[in-house]
Coordinates of C-alpha atoms in Angstrom, one line a residue:
Chain A
E1 CA -15.3 193.1 113.5
T2 CA -18.5 192.7 115.5
G3 CA -20.2 194.7 118.2
V4 CA -18.6 197.8 119.5
T5 CA -14.8 198.3 119.2
Q6 CA -12.7 200.9 120.9
T7 CA -9.1 202.0 120.4
P8 CA -6.7 202.4 122.0
R9 CA -7.4 200.0 124.9
H10 CA -4.8 201.7 127.1
L11 CA -3.5 205.3 126.9
V12 CA -1.1 207.2 129.1
M13 CA -0.8 210.9 128.5
G14 CA 0.7 214.0 130.0
M15 CA -1.4 216.9 131.0
T16 CA -0.3 218.9 128.0
N17 CA -0.9 216.2 125.4
K18 CA -3.7 216.0 122.8
K19 CA -5.1 212.6 122.1
S20 CA -8.3 211.0 120.7
L21 CA -10.3 208.0 121.6
K22 CA -12.1 206.1 118.8
C23 CA -15.2 204.0 118.9
E24 CA -16.9 202.1 116.1
Q25 CA -20.2 200.2 116.2
H26 CA -21.0 197.4 113.8
L27 CA -24.6 196.9 115.0
G28 CA -26.5 199.4 112.7
H29 CA -27.6 201.4 115.8
N30 CA -28.7 205.0 115.6
A31 CA -27.3 206.3 118.9
M32 CA -23.9 206.3 120.5
Y33 CA -22.7 207.3 124.0
W34 CA -19.6 208.1 125.9
Y35 CA -19.4 207.1 129.6
K36 CA -16.7 207.7 132.2
Q37 CA -16.2 204.9 134.8
S38 CA -14.1 205.8 137.9
A39 CA -13.4 203.5 140.7
K40 CA -16.2 203.0 143.2
K41 CA -18.5 205.4 141.2
P42 CA -21.6 204.6 139.0
L43 CA -21.2 205.0 135.3
E44 CA -21.3 208.7 134.4
L45 CA -22.9 209.6 131.1
M46 CA -20.8 212.2 129.2
F47 CA -22.3 212.6 125.8
V48 CA -25.1 211.2 123.6
Y49 CA -25.4 211.3 119.9
S50 CA -28.7 210.3 118.3
L51 CA -28.9 210.2 114.5
E52 CA -25.4 211.9 114.5
E53 CA -26.7 214.9 116.4
R54 CA -25.4 215.6 119.9
V55 CA -28.4 215.5 122.2
E56 CA -26.7 215.4 125.6
N57 CA -23.7 217.1 127.1
N58 CA -23.8 216.2 130.7
S59 CA -21.9 219.2 132.1
V60 CA -18.6 217.8 130.8
P61 CA -15.5 220.0 130.9
S62 CA -14.5 221.5 127.6
R63 CA -11.2 219.6 127.7
F64 CA -13.3 216.7 126.4
S65 CA -14.6 217.2 122.9
P66 CA -16.8 214.6 121.1
E67 CA -17.2 214.1 117.4
C68 CA -19.7 211.9 115.5
P69 CA -18.9 212.0 111.8
N70 CA -21.5 209.3 111.0
S71 CA -23.8 206.8 112.8
S72 CA -21.0 204.2 113.1
H73 CA -18.1 206.3 114.5
L74 CA -17.6 208.3 117.6
F75 CA -14.5 210.1 118.8
L76 CA -13.5 211.7 122.0
H77 CA -10.8 214.3 121.7
L78 CA -8.8 215.0 124.8
H79 CA -6.6 218.0 125.6
T80 CA -5.0 219.5 128.7
L81 CA -6.5 216.8 130.9
Q82 CA -6.1 216.6 134.7
P83 CA -4.9 213.5 136.7
E84 CA -8.5 213.2 138.1
D85 CA -9.6 212.4 134.5
S86 CA -7.9 209.1 134.7
A87 CA -10.6 206.4 134.3
L88 CA -12.1 203.8 132.0
Y89 CA -13.9 205.5 129.1
L90 CA -16.6 203.4 127.7
C91 CA -18.4 203.8 124.4
A92 CA -21.9 202.3 123.8
S93 CA -24.5 202.2 121.1
S94 CA -28.2 201.4 121.0
Q95 CA -31.2 201.5 118.8
V96 CA -33.3 204.2 120.4
H97 CA -37.1 204.3 120.0
D98 CA -37.3 200.6 119.6
I99 CA -39.8 200.0 122.4
S100 CA -39.7 196.2 122.0
V101 CA -36.2 196.1 123.5
G102 CA -36.1 199.2 125.6
N103 CA -32.9 201.2 125.5
E104 CA -30.5 198.2 125.5
Q105 CA -27.0 199.5 125.2
F106 CA -24.0 197.6 123.9
F107 CA -20.7 198.6 125.2
G108 CA -17.2 198.5 123.9
P109 CA -14.3 197.2 125.9
G110 CA -13.2 200.7 127.0
T111 CA -10.1 202.7 127.0
R112 CA -8.1 202.8 130.2
L113 CA -6.8 206.3 130.4
T114 CA -4.1 207.4 132.8
V115 CA -3.2 211.1 133.0
L116 CA 0.2 211.9 134.5
Chain B
T1 CA -31.7 211.6 136.9
Q2 CA -33.5 208.7 138.6
L3 CA -31.6 207.0 141.3
L4 CA -31.1 203.2 141.3
E5 CA -29.7 201.7 144.5
Q6 CA -28.1 198.3 144.4
S7 CA -27.4 196.0 147.3
P8 CA -25.3 194.6 148.6
Q9 CA -22.3 196.5 147.3
F10 CA -20.0 193.5 147.7
L11 CA -20.7 189.8 147.9
S12 CA -18.3 187.0 148.4
I13 CA -19.5 183.4 148.3
Q14 CA -18.3 179.8 147.9
E15 CA -18.8 178.0 144.7
G16 CA -22.1 176.2 144.7
E17 CA -23.9 178.7 146.9
N18 CA -26.8 180.8 145.8
L19 CA -26.9 184.6 145.8
T20 CA -29.3 187.5 145.2
V21 CA -28.6 191.0 144.1
Y22 CA -31.2 193.8 144.5
C23 CA -31.9 196.9 142.5
N24 CA -34.3 199.4 143.9
S25 CA -35.7 202.8 142.9
S26 CA -38.5 205.1 143.8
S27 CA -39.0 205.8 140.1
V28 CA -41.0 203.7 137.6
F29 CA -39.1 202.4 134.6
S30 CA -40.4 201.2 131.2
S31 CA -37.7 198.6 131.2
L32 CA -34.7 197.5 133.2
Q33 CA -31.4 196.0 132.0
W34 CA -28.9 193.9 133.9
Y35 CA -25.2 193.9 132.8
R36 CA -22.1 192.0 134.0
Q37 CA -18.7 193.6 133.8
E38 CA -15.4 191.9 134.2
P39 CA -12.2 193.8 135.1
G40 CA -10.8 195.8 132.2
E41 CA -13.8 195.2 130.0
G42 CA -17.0 196.9 129.2
P43 CA -20.4 195.9 130.6
V44 CA -22.1 193.0 128.8
L45 CA -25.9 193.0 128.5
L46 CA -27.4 189.9 130.3
V47 CA -31.2 190.6 130.1
T48 CA -33.9 193.2 129.6
V49 CA -37.1 193.0 131.5
V50 CA -40.0 195.1 130.4
T51 CA -43.3 193.9 132.0
G52 CA -44.1 194.3 135.7
G53 CA -43.9 191.0 137.5
E54 CA -41.9 189.5 134.6
V55 CA -39.4 186.7 135.4
K56 CA -36.7 185.7 133.0
K57 CA -34.2 182.8 133.3
L58 CA -30.8 182.6 131.7
K59 CA -29.4 179.2 132.7
R60 CA -28.6 179.6 136.4
L61 CA -29.6 183.3 136.5
T62 CA -33.1 184.4 137.3
F63 CA -34.2 188.0 136.8
Q64 CA -37.4 189.5 138.2
F65 CA -39.0 192.8 137.5
G66 CA -41.2 194.2 140.3
D67 CA -44.9 194.5 139.8
A68 CA -44.7 198.3 140.0
R69 CA -41.6 198.4 137.7
K70 CA -39.5 200.1 140.4
D71 CA -37.3 197.3 141.5
S72 CA -35.6 194.2 140.2
S73 CA -33.6 191.2 141.5
L74 CA -31.0 188.9 140.1
H75 CA -30.7 185.4 141.6
I76 CA -27.8 183.1 140.8
T77 CA -28.2 179.4 141.6
A78 CA -25.1 177.2 142.3
A79 CA -22.7 180.0 141.6
Q80 CA -19.5 179.3 139.7
P81 CA -16.2 181.2 139.6
G82 CA -17.1 182.3 136.1
D83 CA -20.0 184.3 137.6
T84 CA -17.5 186.6 139.3
G85 CA -17.8 190.2 138.2
L86 CA -19.5 193.6 138.7
Y87 CA -23.3 193.3 138.2
L88 CA -25.0 196.5 137.1
C89 CA -28.7 197.3 136.8
A90 CA -29.9 200.1 134.6
G91 CA -33.3 201.6 134.3
D92 CA -34.8 203.0 131.1
S93 CA -37.4 205.8 131.0
S94 CA -39.4 205.6 127.8
N95 CA -39.2 209.4 127.3
D96 CA -35.5 209.5 126.4
Y97 CA -32.4 207.7 125.4
K98 CA -30.7 207.7 128.7
L99 CA -30.1 204.8 131.1
S100 CA -29.8 205.4 134.9
F101 CA -27.2 203.0 136.3
G102 CA -26.8 201.7 139.7
A103 CA -23.4 201.7 141.4
G104 CA -23.1 197.9 141.0
T105 CA -22.6 194.8 143.1
T106 CA -19.2 193.2 143.0
V107 CA -19.6 189.4 143.2
T108 CA -16.7 187.1 143.9
V109 CA -17.3 183.4 143.7
R110 CA -14.4 181.4 145.4
A111 CA -13.5 178.0 144.1

């Protein structure tokens, strides 16, 4: 595997379900991100982990719970979601503090989440 | 959060025509990235510009960073259907790890 991978690619869940999204980066980066992308809206940053420590929680509801067990893996645990949470959830990674390339972020293909 | 405005929001052109997409802000960025996203996929990094006034070329795509590092443009020459997608600009402040994304320009190139 190369780059950033995400599983599953598609997920349909009821409002009472519990599910998890998984992200893995094979780039040796030290930061990982969760974004939400809804139709006709800019990318919304949800969480940032730098060196496995959460450094950003962008006012995200507690029904979204991130986990970063190591620098290569990132999870997003979902429970009691609402229909308005339906969106494309994107994971990204970058090598922060490398000023030669700026904060170039490399994205996974996303998980298309539908909440019924 | 620094606001990045992209224009136009939508662009539909015939194959072979040229197009320009703009990305503007009142904030200064240490670098700026351009991404292209196809339906159902994640954004793919096209280029990073870091120096004011910098011009980078990627085949038929030309990227320019404004002298004041507040704005950027993407010009596509002789567009092809494969250029169809959502083009996103993102600005990087050197103080943190976050990118500020524009809302994107949806480009459709008709064969």
